[in-house]
Amino acid sequence: MPSSVPGPPPPAAVLCGLAGRVPSRVVTNAELAERLDTDDAWIRTRTGIRSRRVVAPGQATSDLAVDAGRLALASAGTDSVDAVIVATTTPDRPCPATAPVVAARLGLAGAAAFDVHAVCTGFVYGLATAAGLIASRAATRVLLIGADTYSTIVDPLDRANAVIFGDGAGAVVLRAGHSGEPGAVGHFDLGSDGAHEDLITVAAGGSRLPTATGETARADAYFAMRGNEVYRHAVLRMAASARTALTRAGWQAEDVDHFVPHQANLRILHAVAEDLGLPRERCVANVDTVGNTGAASIPLALTDAAARRRTRPGDRLLLTAFGGGLTWGSAVLTWPRLAAPAHPYPEEGPP
Ligand code: UT7
């Protein structure tokens, strides 16, 4: 057997478009404290969150995804892609997937379109999937959108989760290019451990429990998380995954200009950065303003950093995520030559 595959190297996925979108409604800690047994000090101290965005009644995940996707296509200067991937835990409905309707509404009918469900790790899984489509030459341009509306699955009276999650969408366009050019994505690390499936769940609505019934109906239909245990797994898994991706890329932690973790909780982000030996200034954090937006959190944080002109061509980025499943994943990339995107929440003031 030959030790290497003959022929030219496969194309690399190169970031060429970026955008984010959050709903206009802001929910502050003070507003939550009016209806829940909580207070601003607890939420800020335990999570670092000051406010989050929440969809209006009737506004669905695809609505945010379409807005972010349209802006990302404009950022890339294109109106055609070969594939649309939506990473989400809150699809518009169990069937069909959300990506085909998003593609159609963006004028991309005909493109391959499917959802990735890896909970809060969905964007990183989607990034690896998009890179694989490009490397295999099945696609030369891919629109990847991370979008979630956790407010539609979290019990509004559940103080533990209602304070953490927010709604939003972030999108990137990837094109075929060379691994050495600014914007090239990869290497990756992806993993899971389903033995801990019960730490983050929505019990009803699938084949195990098709419809929530009886006394437990309300609880089974809502999102549930054993936050304290998840916290410990998150720190360990994110740090280990980040190290694996760095090793595969041949980078040291000090080579990383911007660490962009899934915005789970500010304490988790800082604990992982500290574990990696990265100063907090290199950790991109916008969880204070948007909360934990699930699969949208990394592209929203990227958009925030780019809109504030923190990222420069050639900068080295490390993305790391963790979520239900359990799942985790990391990716490295260099920053492309890309016009700064519009700020995803301009009402908050100029970046
Ligand atoms: O995105 C996917 C991955 N998700 C995550 O990574 C989230 C990971 N977990 C976390 O971020 C944290 O565990 C939480 C923010 C969810 C909770 O913080 P914690 O420091 O782990 O608090 P805890 O769950 O240990 O609860 C401490 C206390 C409890 O009261 P007792 O039993 O000590 O009397 C809770 O009932 O805080 C209470 N509590 C609250 N108090 C005021 C829980 N939620 C609230 C609240 N306001 N909103």
Coordinates of C-alpha atoms and ligand atoms in Angstrom, one line a residue:
M1 CA 0.0 0.0 0.0
P2 CA 1.3 3.5 -0.8
S3 CA 1.9 5.6 2.2
S4 CA 0.3 8.7 0.7
V5 CA -2.6 9.3 -1.7
P6 CA -1.2 10.5 -5.1
G7 CA -2.5 13.7 -6.8
P8 CA -2.9 17.4 -5.8
P9 CA -3.9 18.2 -2.2
P10 CA -7.6 18.6 -1.6
P11 CA -9.0 22.2 -1.5
A12 CA -9.1 23.9 1.9
A13 CA -12.2 25.7 3.2
V14 CA -11.5 29.4 3.3
L15 CA -13.7 31.9 5.3
C16 CA -15.0 34.6 2.9
G17 CA -18.2 35.9 4.5
L18 CA -19.5 36.5 8.0
A19 CA -22.6 38.0 9.7
G20 CA -24.7 37.7 12.8
R21 CA -28.2 38.6 13.7
V22 CA -30.1 38.8 17.0
P23 CA -33.8 39.6 17.7
S24 CA -34.5 43.1 18.6
R25 CA -36.1 42.4 22.0
V26 CA -33.6 42.8 24.9
V27 CA -34.4 40.9 28.1
T28 CA -32.4 42.3 31.0
N29 CA -31.5 40.6 34.3
A30 CA -33.8 43.1 36.1
E31 CA -36.7 42.1 33.9
L32 CA -36.2 38.4 34.7
A33 CA -35.9 39.2 38.4
E34 CA -39.5 40.6 38.2
R35 CA -40.9 37.2 37.4
L36 CA -38.4 34.7 38.8
D37 CA -36.7 34.1 42.1
T38 CA -33.4 35.5 41.0
D39 CA -31.5 38.8 40.9
D40 CA -29.0 40.7 38.8
A41 CA -26.1 40.0 41.2
W42 CA -26.6 36.2 41.1
I43 CA -26.8 36.1 37.3
R44 CA -23.8 38.4 36.7
T45 CA -21.6 36.6 39.3
R46 CA -22.5 33.0 38.2
T47 CA -22.7 33.6 34.4
G48 CA -21.4 37.0 33.4
I49 CA -24.6 37.7 31.6
R50 CA -26.3 41.2 31.7
S51 CA -28.9 40.7 29.0
R52 CA -30.0 38.4 26.2
R53 CA -32.1 38.7 23.1
V54 CA -35.4 36.9 22.7
V55 CA -37.6 36.3 19.6
A56 CA -41.1 37.7 19.2
P57 CA -44.0 35.3 19.4
G58 CA -44.2 33.5 16.0
Q59 CA -40.6 34.3 15.1
A60 CA -38.8 31.0 14.4
T61 CA -35.2 29.8 14.1
S62 CA -35.3 30.0 10.3
D63 CA -36.3 33.7 10.4
L64 CA -33.1 34.5 12.3
A65 CA -31.1 32.1 10.1
V66 CA -32.4 33.7 6.9
D67 CA -31.4 37.2 8.1
A68 CA -27.9 36.1 9.1
G69 CA -27.5 34.0 5.9
R70 CA -28.5 37.0 3.7
L71 CA -26.0 39.3 5.4
A72 CA -23.2 36.6 5.2
L73 CA -23.8 36.1 1.4
A74 CA -23.6 39.9 1.0
S75 CA -20.4 39.9 3.0
A76 CA -19.0 37.2 0.7
G77 CA -20.2 39.1 -2.4
T78 CA -22.0 36.1 -3.7
D79 CA -25.6 34.9 -4.3
S80 CA -24.8 31.3 -5.0
V81 CA -23.6 28.4 -2.9
D82 CA -23.5 24.6 -3.4
A83 CA -24.7 23.7 0.1
V84 CA -26.5 25.3 3.0
I85 CA -25.9 23.8 6.5
V86 CA -28.0 24.9 9.5
A87 CA -26.6 23.9 12.9
T88 CA -29.5 24.1 15.4
T89 CA -31.1 22.4 18.4
T90 CA -34.3 24.3 17.9
P91 CA -35.4 23.6 14.3
D92 CA -38.6 25.1 13.1
R93 CA -40.2 21.6 13.4
P94 CA -39.0 18.0 13.8
C95 CA -39.5 17.3 10.1
P96 CA -38.3 18.6 7.6
A97 CA -34.9 20.1 8.4
T98 CA -34.7 23.8 8.7
A99 CA -31.9 24.3 6.1
P100 CA -34.0 23.6 2.9
V101 CA -36.5 26.3 3.8
V102 CA -33.7 28.7 4.7
A103 CA -32.0 27.9 1.3
A104 CA -35.2 28.5 -0.6
R105 CA -35.9 31.8 1.2
L106 CA -32.4 33.0 0.3
G107 CA -33.0 32.1 -3.4
L108 CA -30.7 29.1 -3.1
A109 CA -33.2 26.4 -4.0
G110 CA -31.3 23.6 -5.7
A111 CA -28.4 23.7 -3.3
A112 CA -27.8 20.7 -1.0
A113 CA -29.4 21.6 2.4
F114 CA -29.4 19.8 5.7
D115 CA -29.2 20.4 9.5
V116 CA -26.5 19.5 11.9
H117 CA -27.6 18.6 15.4
A118 CA -24.8 18.6 17.8
V119 CA -26.4 21.0 20.3
C120 CA -24.0 23.8 21.3
T121 CA -21.1 22.2 19.4
G122 CA -23.2 22.4 16.2
F123 CA -21.3 25.2 14.6
V124 CA -17.9 23.5 14.9
Y125 CA -19.4 20.2 13.7
G126 CA -20.9 22.2 10.8
L127 CA -17.6 23.8 10.0
A128 CA -15.9 20.4 9.8
T129 CA -18.7 19.1 7.6
A130 CA -18.4 22.1 5.3
A131 CA -14.6 21.7 5.1
G132 CA -15.2 18.0 4.2
L133 CA -17.7 18.9 1.4
I134 CA -15.1 21.3 0.0
A135 CA -12.2 18.9 0.4
S136 CA -14.1 16.2 -1.4
R137 CA -15.0 18.6 -4.2
A138 CA -18.7 18.0 -3.6
A139 CA -19.0 21.8 -3.0
T140 CA -16.9 24.8 -3.9
R141 CA -18.9 27.3 -1.7
V142 CA -20.9 26.5 1.5
L143 CA -23.2 28.7 3.6
L144 CA -23.0 27.5 7.3
I145 CA -25.5 29.1 9.7
G146 CA -25.6 28.5 13.5
A147 CA -29.1 29.5 14.7
D148 CA -31.0 28.8 17.9
T149 CA -34.1 30.1 19.7
Y150 CA -33.7 28.5 23.1
S151 CA -36.5 30.8 24.4
T152 CA -38.9 28.5 22.6
I153 CA -37.8 25.4 24.5
V154 CA -36.8 26.8 27.9
D155 CA -39.5 26.9 30.6
P156 CA -40.0 30.7 31.3
L157 CA -40.4 29.8 34.9
D158 CA -37.2 27.8 35.1
R159 CA -34.8 30.3 36.8
A160 CA -31.8 28.1 36.3
N161 CA -32.0 28.0 32.5
A162 CA -34.1 31.1 31.6
V163 CA -31.3 33.4 32.8
I164 CA -28.6 31.7 30.7
F165 CA -30.0 31.3 27.2
G166 CA -30.7 33.8 24.4
D167 CA -31.7 33.6 20.8
G168 CA -29.6 34.5 17.8
A169 CA -28.0 33.4 14.5
G170 CA -24.5 33.7 13.0
A171 CA -23.4 32.7 9.5
V172 CA -20.2 32.1 7.5
V173 CA -19.5 31.5 3.9
L174 CA -16.7 29.2 3.0
R175 CA -15.1 28.8 -0.4
A176 CA -12.6 26.4 -1.9
G177 CA -9.0 27.7 -1.5
H178 CA -5.5 26.8 -0.3
S179 CA -4.5 25.8 3.2
G180 CA -1.8 28.5 3.3
E181 CA -4.0 31.5 2.5
P182 CA -5.5 33.8 5.2
G183 CA -9.0 32.5 6.1
A184 CA -8.1 28.8 5.8
V185 CA -10.0 26.6 8.2
G186 CA -8.6 23.5 9.9
H187 CA -7.3 21.4 11.7
F188 CA -10.2 20.1 13.8
D189 CA -10.9 18.0 16.8
L190 CA -14.4 16.5 17.3
G191 CA -15.8 14.2 20.0
S192 CA -18.8 12.9 22.0
D193 CA -19.7 10.9 25.0
G194 CA -23.4 9.7 24.9
A195 CA -23.0 8.0 28.3
H196 CA -23.9 11.5 29.7
E197 CA -26.9 12.0 27.4
D198 CA -29.1 12.9 30.4
L199 CA -27.1 16.0 31.5
I200 CA -28.7 18.1 28.7
T201 CA -32.1 17.0 27.4
V202 CA -35.5 17.8 25.9
A203 CA -37.2 14.5 26.9
A204 CA -40.3 14.6 24.7
G205 CA -40.8 15.0 21.0
G206 CA -38.6 12.2 19.6
S207 CA -39.1 8.5 19.0
R208 CA -38.3 7.6 22.7
L209 CA -41.2 9.7 24.0
P210 CA -43.1 11.0 20.9
T211 CA -45.5 13.3 22.7
A212 CA -45.3 14.6 26.3
T213 CA -48.3 13.2 28.1
G214 CA -49.9 13.2 31.6
E215 CA -48.6 15.0 34.6
T216 CA -45.0 15.3 33.4
A217 CA -46.0 16.8 30.0
R218 CA -44.8 20.3 30.7
A219 CA -41.5 19.3 32.1
D220 CA -40.8 16.7 29.4
A221 CA -41.4 19.2 26.7
Y222 CA -38.9 21.7 28.1
F223 CA -35.2 21.9 28.0
A224 CA -33.5 20.5 31.1
M225 CA -29.8 20.8 32.2
R226 CA -27.9 19.6 35.2
G227 CA -25.9 22.8 35.2
N228 CA -23.3 22.0 37.9
E229 CA -22.2 18.7 36.3
V230 CA -22.3 20.2 32.8
Y231 CA -20.0 23.0 34.0
R232 CA -17.3 20.5 35.1
H233 CA -17.5 18.5 31.9
A234 CA -17.4 21.7 29.8
V235 CA -14.2 23.0 31.3
L236 CA -12.4 19.7 31.0
R237 CA -13.6 18.8 27.5
M238 CA -13.1 22.2 26.0
A239 CA -9.6 22.5 27.3
A240 CA -8.7 19.0 26.1
S241 CA -10.3 19.5 22.7
A242 CA -8.6 22.8 22.2
R243 CA -5.2 21.2 23.0
T244 CA -5.8 18.4 20.5
A245 CA -6.7 20.9 17.7
L246 CA -3.6 23.0 18.5
T247 CA -1.3 19.9 18.4
R248 CA -2.8 18.9 15.0
A249 CA -2.2 22.4 13.7
G250 CA 1.4 22.5 15.1
W251 CA 0.5 25.6 17.1
Q252 CA 1.4 26.5 20.7
A253 CA -1.3 28.1 22.9
E254 CA 0.8 31.4 22.8
D255 CA 0.4 31.4 19.0
V256 CA -3.3 32.0 19.4
D257 CA -4.3 35.7 18.9
H258 CA -8.1 35.1 19.5
F259 CA -9.6 32.3 21.5
V260 CA -13.3 32.1 20.5
P261 CA -15.1 29.6 22.8
H262 CA -18.8 28.7 22.8
Q263 CA -20.3 31.4 25.0
A264 CA -21.7 29.0 27.7
N265 CA -20.9 31.1 30.8
L266 CA -18.1 33.7 31.4
R267 CA -16.7 31.6 34.2
I268 CA -16.3 28.6 31.9
L269 CA -14.6 30.7 29.2
H270 CA -12.1 32.2 31.6
A271 CA -11.5 28.8 33.2
V272 CA -10.7 27.2 29.8
A273 CA -8.5 30.1 28.8
E274 CA -6.6 29.9 32.0
D275 CA -6.2 26.1 31.6
L276 CA -4.7 26.8 28.2
G277 CA -2.4 29.5 29.5
L278 CA -4.1 32.2 27.4
P279 CA -4.5 35.7 28.9
R280 CA -8.2 36.8 29.2
E281 CA -7.6 39.6 26.7
R282 CA -7.3 37.0 24.0
C283 CA -10.6 35.4 24.9
V284 CA -13.5 36.7 22.8
A285 CA -16.6 37.1 25.0
N286 CA -20.0 38.6 24.2
V287 CA -22.0 36.3 26.5
D288 CA -22.6 39.4 28.7
T289 CA -24.8 40.9 26.0
V290 CA -26.4 38.0 24.2
G291 CA -26.3 35.1 26.7
N292 CA -25.7 31.5 25.6
T293 CA -27.1 31.4 22.1
G294 CA -26.3 27.7 21.5
A295 CA -25.1 26.9 18.0
A296 CA -25.1 30.6 17.1
S297 CA -22.7 31.6 19.8
I298 CA -19.3 31.2 18.0
P299 CA -20.3 32.9 14.7
L300 CA -22.0 35.7 16.7
A301 CA -18.8 36.1 18.8
L302 CA -16.7 36.1 15.6
T303 CA -19.0 38.8 14.1
D304 CA -18.8 40.8 17.3
A305 CA -14.9 40.6 17.3
A306 CA -14.7 41.4 13.6
A307 CA -17.1 44.3 13.8
R308 CA -15.0 45.8 16.6
R309 CA -12.0 45.3 14.3
R310 CA -10.2 43.1 16.8
T311 CA -9.3 40.6 14.1
R312 CA -6.7 41.3 11.4
P313 CA -5.7 39.3 8.3
G314 CA -3.4 36.5 9.3
D315 CA -4.4 36.4 13.0
R316 CA -4.6 32.9 14.4
L317 CA -8.0 31.9 15.9
L318 CA -8.9 28.9 18.0
L319 CA -12.6 28.0 18.2
T320 CA -13.8 25.6 20.9
A321 CA -17.3 24.4 21.7
F322 CA -19.1 22.0 24.1
G323 CA -22.7 20.9 24.4
G324 CA -25.4 18.3 25.0
G325 CA -24.7 14.8 23.8
L326 CA -22.3 15.3 25.3
T327 CA -20.4 16.7 22.3
W328 CA -17.3 18.9 21.9
G329 CA -15.1 20.2 19.1
S330 CA -12.4 22.7 18.2
A331 CA -11.1 24.2 15.0
V332 CA -8.2 26.5 14.1
L333 CA -8.2 29.1 11.4
T334 CA -6.4 32.2 10.2
W335 CA -8.3 35.4 9.7
P336 CA -9.1 36.4 6.1
R337 CA -9.0 39.7 4.3
L338 CA -12.6 40.5 5.0
A339 CA -14.4 43.9 5.3
A340 CA -15.7 44.3 8.9
P341 CA -19.2 43.0 9.1
A342 CA -22.1 45.1 10.5
H343 CA -22.4 44.8 14.2
P344 CA -25.0 42.1 15.1
Y345 CA -26.7 44.2 17.7
P346 CA -26.1 47.9 16.7
E347 CA -28.7 49.2 19.1
E348 CA -26.3 48.4 21.9
G349 CA -24.1 51.3 20.7
P350 CA -21.2 51.6 18.3
P351 CA -18.6 48.8 18.6
Ligands
UT7_1 O1 -24.3 25.5 26.4 C1 -24.2 24.2 26.7 C2 -23.4 23.9 27.9 N1 -24.0 24.6 29.1 C3 -23.1 25.0 30.0 O2 -21.9 24.9 29.9 C4 -23.7 25.6 31.3 C5 -22.9 25.1 32.4 N2 -23.4 25.4 33.8 C6 -23.4 26.7 34.3 O3 -23.2 27.6 33.6 C7 -23.8 26.8 35.7 O4 -23.8 25.6 36.3 C8 -25.1 27.5 36.0 C9 -25.0 29.0 35.6 C10 -26.2 26.9 35.2 C11 -25.4 27.5 37.5 O5 -24.4 28.0 38.3 P1 -23.8 27.2 39.5 O6 -22.8 28.1 40.1 O7 -23.3 25.9 39.0 O8 -25.0 27.1 40.5 P2 -25.7 25.8 41.0 O9 -26.5 25.0 40.0 O10 -24.7 25.0 41.8 O11 -26.8 26.4 42.0 C12 -26.3 27.1 43.2 C13 -27.6 27.7 43.9 C14 -28.7 26.6 44.1 O12 -29.3 26.9 45.3 P3 -28.9 26.0 46.6 O13 -29.3 24.6 46.3 O14 -27.5 26.2 46.8 O15 -29.8 26.6 47.7 C15 -29.7 27.0 43.0 O16 -31.0 26.6 43.3 O17 -28.1 28.7 43.1 C16 -29.5 28.5 42.9 N3 -29.9 29.0 41.6 C17 -30.3 30.3 41.5 N4 -30.3 31.3 42.3 C18 -30.7 32.5 41.9 C19 -30.0 28.4 40.4 N5 -30.4 29.3 39.4 C20 -30.5 30.5 40.1 C21 -30.9 31.8 39.7 N6 -31.0 32.8 40.6 N7 -31.2 32.0 38.4

